[in-house]
Amino acid sequence: MMSSSLLWAVDVYGRVYSLSNAGGRWERSKDKVLELKRVTAVKQCCWGIGCDSQLYLNVNPSDVAIRYQEETYENQRWNPLDGFTDAMLPTDRWSWTDEAGLNPQPLHSFQLPQLPSESWEWEGDWFVHDESFGRPSTNTGGWEYAVDFPASFSKDKKWNSCVRRRRWLRNRRYKALGLWSKIPLDRGWPPPQPFTDISCGGHLMGNSSEKHLYLWAVSQQGRVWFRSGIQHLRPEGCRWEEVAVPGEVAQMSCGPGDLLWTVLWDGQFLVRTGVSCEHPKGSSWTVVEPPMKNMGAANVSVGVNVVWAVTKDNKVWFRRGVNSHNPCGSRWINISGEMVMLSMGPNDQVWGIGSEDRTIYFRQGVTASQVTGTSWIPVHAQWDSSGPAKGHPSHEYRGRMTDSSQGSVLGLEESLGGPNCPIPKATIPKITSDSFISALVSDRECTIRPVGSKLLPPVPAEDRDQDQAQNQEADGGDEEVLSSLGEIPSKATGVDPWSNVDLEEEAKGKPPAGQGEAAAQRASVATYPLELPEVEERPPWAWVSGGGCVFTSDSRIGWLESSEDKTCSLSLAITPAHASADKKKEASEEQIFEKLVSVAKGRLRWWRDWQPHQWEEVCIALEQARTERGRREDILYLYYKHNNDKKFLCTPMSDVTALVPEIRDSLYCFAIYTSERTRQRWPLVLSTLTQQDLQKWLSLLGESCCHSKAIVGAPSEQALWAVTSKGDIMLHEPSPSLEAPTSSPACDHMFWYQVPGHLHTVECNSLGVVWGIGYDGTAWVYTGHRGGSMDADSRDHQRPLADVRSIFIYENQRWNPLAGYTDKGLPMDRHMWSDASGLRECTKASTKPPSPQWTWETDWAVDHSAPEGTDKEGWQYAADFTAAYTGNKTLKDFVRRRRWIRKCRIQLTGPWEEVPPIPLSDITILPCLAKSSMEQVPLWAISERGDILCRLGVTRQNPAGSSWLHVGTDQPFCSISIGGGHQVWAIARDNSVFYRGSVSAQNPAGDCWYHIPSPPKQDLKQLSVGRTSVYAVDENGNLWYRHGVTPSYPQGTVWELISNNVSKVTVGPLDQVWIIAEKVPGCPSESPGTVCHRVGVQPMQPKGQSWDFGIGGGWTYLSVRGNALEAPRALARSPQPPRAQRQVNGNIIAC
C-alpha cells in the first residue's frame, strides 16, 4: 500500500495548495492570509518563503507526535558544615549547567520565551531522572557522585565523593503539525538577509538510521545560507550559517543525496563538491557552463542522480553523467518541452510549469533505467470546496448587474452619463505584491497591456469578495475610486491600463449595430464575460515542489490519468491551452526525434589500475542517449573510491575499440579497450559473478558500441576477422582509408566486436565466404551474411555449436645418483608440474578449463602423441630442461618430462554451419577484388593427417560448397595459401615449401608441385599469398618476403627478411600485410599476440615501411583477405601548363 504524500504548489497570487497522491483534489492551505513565493518540500515537511521574505514551515501530520526532551543538570558540592549544597567554589561550574558543565542552564531559562518558537508547548513540569546507567535508583534521588566535576560519576556514594549531580528532564511537544508556522530568528546569532529562494534535501546521505535534513537558502544579495540542526525532533533546525560563494546566486537546488547546484545571475551554474555526512556544507564550488553560450540558465532542479535545467528561453535540458562521484556531470542534452521551472521528486520524477499556459506538468515514463522519461502530461486534479466552482465560470453574468458583479472598469465612462446614474464601485483584482509578481511571473507584465494580449486571469471569487467589502467600507466618493484607478481611457484607444483579466475576446463583447444607446451602456462590462469559454477556472501556477510526492513508476495516480484525448500528452513542445493547429502538427512531426536517456547499472569487480593491482568492488553505469535522427551517444561510467575519495572513470562508447572476454583467476571477465588504453597496453578489466551477467553486459555494451559507431546489420563482405587465444571471434568493419598509402588511420583506433562462436582459425574473402576451424578440427562456414540484420541472425541463423579443446600440463623430473629420476629438482629448476614453458606451475588440481563456459570431458591421461616422440610411459628425455627433448634415453639425459592431456568441451550457439566429415588443420580462400564476378570460389584446405584438399562448388550463394577433391601429395602438409592468379603455395611438415602449378578455374586442382627453396638455415611454418606478394613466417618468428613473383614466373626468385617477432601473417587482395606479433616493444608484461599493420605498402614498395601496433594481448589469428576496399585516389595534375582558349563566333574552342 502506497503511503500518502503531497505535491505542493504556489499560484501567482501567493496561495499555497497541496495535492495528495492518494486523493484527487487540490487543497488550499488552512491559513487563508498566508502568501508564499516559493516552497520546497520533502515527505516529512514543506518550507516556504513568504511575501514578507520570512521563512515558514509546515510539518506534515503524523501518528507519532514530535517530542523533544530538554535536560539540565543540578550540581552540588560537599562542605564540612552543611554537607552537599549549591554553594560552589569559584573554579567550579555553575549550579545548573548542561552535561559538560560549560553552559549555565537554570530551570527558568526554559520558560515560554525561551522555547524555540510558538509552535512548541510544554508537556508537564520538570522531573528528576531517577535512573542511572540503566538501573533503577530508588534511594539515591537521582544523584550521581564523583571526586570532582571533571571525573566520572557513579551511582554509589563513597567517602571521597565531594561533588554530585542529577539530571532534570522536561518534554516539549511540537503542536503546529499540518499548519504553517514562521521560523523565528536565531537567538544569539546575527539575522540573515531576506531570502528569495530555498531548497531542502540531503536526507538520503549516509547509511545511519538517524537522518538529517539540510536547508539551503539564497538571500536578496545573492548570498548562500545553510541551516543546520534539522532533525525529526527538531524540525525547525538550529541556526543559519553563511557559505561563501564566488558570485551572486539567483536560484539553487539541493537533491536528496549529496548533489547541490546553483544558478548565478549571469546564467552559469555552480556545483558544490565535497558534500558528505561529515561535511554537509561541502568544500568547494565548480563552475559548469550552461547548455548554450548565448543563453544563460534560469532554473535548475536536482534529484538523486540527475540534474535538469531550464534556460532563459524556457528550453529544458538534462545533464548527463551526474552522480555523487561526478556531481558536475559530463554534457547537456536537450529535452522536449518549454518550462519556466522544474522540480524533482524523491525517485527522480520530474514536475514542471509550462511557459505558455502555466499548467503543472509531469514527466511520464521516468524510471531508474529510463531517466529522461517519454512525454509531458498535465496534472488533472479537481479543486476543494474553497476553490473555484466547477460547471459555471465565475465570469458568467446571471441576471441584473449588481456591484458585486462589476469586476472591471471597462465601459465605466458610459456609466457616468448623467447625475441620476450612480457610479458603480469598481472592484480591482487583488495583486499581492509588485515585486512578488515580477519575481514569479518572469517576463509576463501585469500592468499596461494592449487589448488582445494575454494577461493574468481574474482574481478568484473569494478574493474578489474581500476586495468588494473593502471598497464598500472605504471612505470617499466616486472621484476617489476614479483617482485610484488613474485616467479612464477613451473608447477609441481600446487600452485598459488597469485590467488584469484576459481581454483576448473583447471585440466579441461589443453590441451589434442598430441597438440603442442604453443597450450599448448595458453591454459594456456585463456582456463581455458572457463570451468567455466555459472552463473550470484555475489560477496560473508560479512554483511547484515535488520533493515530497512519493510514488513509483508503476503507481496509479488518478490525477495523472487524463480521460481526455491523448494529444494532451506533450512529447516535444508544451503547447498552450489555445495553441494553434500548426504548432500541434509541428510538434507531432518532431516526436520521432525525441531525445531519450536510459541508464543500466550494476555492481562488478574491477582490476584496478594502480599498485597493488587487485580486484575492487565498483559500480558501473551505461548511459544510453538517443539524440536527433536516432543517433546514439552512449557513455560508460565506473565509480570507485580511492583513499576514501569518490572517483570515477568516463568512457564514451564511441571511443571503445574492443570488448574482449578474458581468462583471469577463473573468473567471468572481459576487457574494455579504447585507443588510449590500447597504446598504454592496459585495458579496463571487469568481472561478473555469473556467466549470465557476463553475457548480459557483453551484449549490452557490444550493442551500444555498434549503435554508437553506426554499425547495424550483418558483417560486410570486406570485414577483417580475427580469433583470440580464448577462441572468441572478433570482427572489424574497415573504412576505405584503412589501406591508404599515406595518412591511414591508426591501428589502435580500429573497432573490433565479437561474433558468436568459438574457433581456432578463420579465413574469408571479399565475396562473403567465411570458413573457420575449431580446436577439434571441425570445419564451419559462416551463414550470417544472409540474415540482413543482427536480429535476423540471432533468430534464423543461430545453430548449436560445440568445440573440444585439449589442455596440456607437463610432469618434470630430474635424475640423481641415489634415487634415479624423482620430482626433487634443483633450486633453480622449473616447477615439477608446469606448462610447456616451465614458467608457471600447473598441477592437476590447480589447472582449470579456459573459462567457466567449458566443462571437462575426460580425465587426465598421459599423452603419447607429443612431438619428438615418447617412450612407452610417455617420457621425453633431455640433458636439461631448456634443451631439446627426444623419446629415447641416453647417458647424458639428466631430466625428463611427459605431457598429460585432458579434454574440455564448450556448448554455445552461433551463425555457423558445420561442414563434415573431414577434420581440418588449415584453410585458405582465394582473395578476390571488390568487383569480382567469380562464379566458383577456390578454397583449399589441409586435413589433420596432412592431406591437401580442394573444395568444389563454393559460391557466394552456397559458401559451404558441395564436396572435397583430394590433391595428391607425397608427404603431409601444415600450411597452405592461395593468392591472385590462383597461385597455391604450401608448406610441408618437414618445413619444405611448394608451389602448385597450372591451377585455374578450369583446372581447380592443378597438375604438379614445384619445390621452392626455403630461406637459408630457416624452417618456414606458415605463409600467406596476396595478389602479387608472398610472405612467410619461420619457426623463430621471422617474417620473409618472396622477391620476383610475377604472372610469368610465379615461383619468385629469393627470400628477404622483413622483420622478427611475428607469429602469423596474412596478406590481402590488395597486397596489404598484417601480422600477429609476439610482443610489443616496450611492453614485456603483455601477453603474446598483438594485431599489427604494415604501413606504407604500395605497388612500387610492396614491403612497406614500418609497423603500426594495434590491439593486443592474446590474439592468435587474423585474416584480412576479404578487405578489397581501395583508398580513394587523388587525380594527379598534368605537368603541362593549361592551354589558352580563344573565342570564335561566340563559342570557346581550344587552340
mmCIF file of N, CA, C and O in Angstrom, residues 63 89 121 242 293 313 315 361 364 411 464 539 541 543 589 612 620 624 664 720 899 919 937 957 991 1020 1043 1060 1071:
data_model
loop_
_atom_site.group_PDB
_atom_site.id
_atom_site.type_symbol
_atom_site.label_atom_id
_atom_site.label_comp_id
_atom_site.label_asym_id
_atom_site.label_seq_id
_atom_site.Cartn_x
_atom_site.Cartn_y
_atom_site.Cartn_z
ATOM 1 N N ASP A 63 1.153 10.059 12.993
ATOM 2 C CA ASP A 63 0.601 9.349 14.139
ATOM 3 C C ASP A 63 1.502 9.458 15.358
ATOM 4 O O ASP A 63 1.031 9.329 16.494
ATOM 5 N N LEU A 89 32.554 26.319 44.549
ATOM 6 C CA LEU A 89 33.828 27.012 44.577
ATOM 7 C C LEU A 89 33.936 27.953 43.385
ATOM 8 O O LEU A 89 33.266 27.762 42.370
ATOM 9 N N GLU A 121 5.056 23.568 22.844
ATOM 10 C CA GLU A 121 4.410 23.726 24.136
ATOM 11 C C GLU A 121 4.962 22.670 25.097
ATOM 12 O O GLU A 121 5.397 21.594 24.682
ATOM 13 N N GLU A 242 26.413 31.224 6.908
ATOM 14 C CA GLU A 242 26.659 31.685 5.549
ATOM 15 C C GLU A 242 27.778 30.862 4.909
ATOM 16 O O GLU A 242 28.779 30.536 5.551
ATOM 17 N N LYS A 293 25.960 28.970 -25.048
ATOM 18 C CA LYS A 293 26.769 30.096 -24.609
ATOM 19 C C LYS A 293 25.995 31.404 -24.628
ATOM 20 O O LYS A 293 26.194 32.266 -23.789
ATOM 21 N N ASP A 313 15.374 30.881 -22.369
ATOM 22 C CA ASP A 313 14.404 30.769 -23.459
ATOM 23 C C ASP A 313 13.397 29.659 -23.197
ATOM 24 O O ASP A 313 12.711 29.208 -24.122
ATOM 25 N N LYS A 315 13.797 26.521 -22.610
ATOM 26 C CA LYS A 315 14.138 25.197 -23.095
ATOM 27 C C LYS A 315 14.559 24.319 -21.912
ATOM 28 O O LYS A 315 15.160 24.778 -20.951
ATOM 29 N N TYR A 361 2.967 20.233 -15.150
ATOM 30 C CA TYR A 361 3.146 19.058 -15.977
ATOM 31 C C TYR A 361 4.015 18.037 -15.238
ATOM 32 O O TYR A 361 4.833 18.401 -14.392
ATOM 33 N N GLN A 364 6.267 11.851 -17.848
ATOM 34 C CA GLN A 364 5.815 10.469 -17.835
ATOM 35 C C GLN A 364 6.929 9.538 -18.300
ATOM 36 O O GLN A 364 7.748 9.891 -19.140
ATOM 37 N N GLY A 411 -16.013 50.274 -19.818
ATOM 38 C CA GLY A 411 -17.308 50.896 -20.007
ATOM 39 C C GLY A 411 -17.716 51.804 -18.874
ATOM 40 O O GLY A 411 -18.862 52.183 -18.778
ATOM 41 N N ARG A 464 -12.106 38.303 -4.653
ATOM 42 C CA ARG A 464 -12.849 39.438 -5.187
ATOM 43 C C ARG A 464 -13.894 39.900 -4.179
ATOM 44 O O ARG A 464 -14.139 41.096 -4.010
ATOM 45 N N PRO A 539 -6.027 29.162 -11.202
ATOM 46 C CA PRO A 539 -5.012 30.209 -11.224
ATOM 47 C C PRO A 539 -3.766 29.745 -11.959
ATOM 48 O O PRO A 539 -3.481 28.551 -12.017
ATOM 49 N N TRP A 541 -0.021 28.831 -12.214
ATOM 50 C CA TRP A 541 0.913 28.386 -11.192
ATOM 51 C C TRP A 541 2.232 29.144 -11.326
ATOM 52 O O TRP A 541 2.680 29.448 -12.429
ATOM 53 N N TRP A 543 4.959 28.239 -8.848
ATOM 54 C CA TRP A 543 6.021 27.385 -8.315
ATOM 55 C C TRP A 543 5.420 26.046 -7.920
ATOM 56 O O TRP A 543 4.262 25.972 -7.518
ATOM 57 N N GLU A 589 5.071 16.074 -35.678
ATOM 58 C CA GLU A 589 6.037 15.632 -36.668
ATOM 59 C C GLU A 589 7.416 15.446 -36.068
ATOM 60 O O GLU A 589 8.196 14.608 -36.515
ATOM 61 N N PRO A 612 48.916 -1.796 -5.315
ATOM 62 C CA PRO A 612 48.979 -3.167 -5.844
ATOM 63 C C PRO A 612 47.708 -3.498 -6.610
ATOM 64 O O PRO A 612 46.607 -3.178 -6.180
ATOM 65 N N ILE A 620 29.150 0.335 -12.036
ATOM 66 C CA ILE A 620 29.235 0.846 -13.398
ATOM 67 C C ILE A 620 27.839 1.229 -13.863
ATOM 68 O O ILE A 620 26.831 0.680 -13.410
ATOM 69 N N GLN A 624 22.776 5.511 -21.994
ATOM 70 C CA GLN A 624 22.477 5.451 -23.417
ATOM 71 C C GLN A 624 21.572 6.620 -23.786
ATOM 72 O O GLN A 624 20.498 6.786 -23.208
ATOM 73 N N ARG A 664 40.968 -14.753 -16.336
ATOM 74 C CA ARG A 664 41.753 -14.269 -15.199
ATOM 75 C C ARG A 664 41.201 -14.890 -13.925
ATOM 76 O O ARG A 664 40.041 -14.660 -13.571
ATOM 77 N N LEU A 720 37.350 -7.582 -41.582
ATOM 78 C CA LEU A 720 38.524 -8.270 -41.083
ATOM 79 C C LEU A 720 38.097 -9.204 -39.954
ATOM 80 O O LEU A 720 37.348 -8.788 -39.057
ATOM 81 N N ARG A 899 53.958 -35.379 -21.049
ATOM 82 C CA ARG A 899 52.812 -34.487 -21.222
ATOM 83 C C ARG A 899 51.531 -35.211 -20.856
ATOM 84 O O ARG A 899 51.278 -36.324 -21.301
ATOM 85 N N PRO A 919 38.154 -33.633 -40.512
ATOM 86 C CA PRO A 919 38.762 -32.614 -39.646
ATOM 87 C C PRO A 919 39.902 -31.908 -40.373
ATOM 88 O O PRO A 919 40.687 -32.540 -41.097
ATOM 89 N N VAL A 937 34.324 -20.153 -56.171
ATOM 90 C CA VAL A 937 35.355 -19.584 -55.310
ATOM 91 C C VAL A 937 36.332 -20.687 -54.941
ATOM 92 O O VAL A 937 35.948 -21.675 -54.293
ATOM 93 N N GLN A 957 26.376 -17.834 -53.019
ATOM 94 C CA GLN A 957 25.090 -18.307 -52.528
ATOM 95 C C GLN A 957 25.236 -19.609 -51.739
ATOM 96 O O GLN A 957 24.417 -19.908 -50.868
ATOM 97 N N ASN A 991 58.950 -28.691 -43.258
ATOM 98 C CA ASN A 991 59.292 -27.281 -43.464
ATOM 99 C C ASN A 991 59.750 -26.966 -44.884
ATOM 100 O O ASN A 991 60.264 -25.866 -45.131
ATOM 101 N N LEU A 1020 60.346 -22.717 -42.442
ATOM 102 C CA LEU A 1020 59.099 -21.977 -42.521
ATOM 103 C C LEU A 1020 57.956 -22.815 -41.948
ATOM 104 O O LEU A 1020 57.929 -24.034 -42.092
ATOM 105 N N HIS A 1043 60.772 -12.308 -53.304
ATOM 106 C CA HIS A 1043 61.007 -11.402 -54.428
ATOM 107 C C HIS A 1043 60.729 -12.100 -55.761
ATOM 108 O O HIS A 1043 60.790 -13.328 -55.860
ATOM 109 N N ASN A 1060 61.183 -9.464 -37.396
ATOM 110 C CA ASN A 1060 61.090 -10.597 -36.479
ATOM 111 C C ASN A 1060 59.883 -10.367 -35.557
ATOM 112 O O ASN A 1060 59.081 -9.472 -35.791
ATOM 113 N N ASP A 1071 47.387 -6.758 -51.549
ATOM 114 C CA ASP A 1071 48.756 -6.975 -51.074
ATOM 115 C C ASP A 1071 49.031 -6.273 -49.752
ATOM 116 O O ASP A 1071 50.194 -6.044 -49.402
#
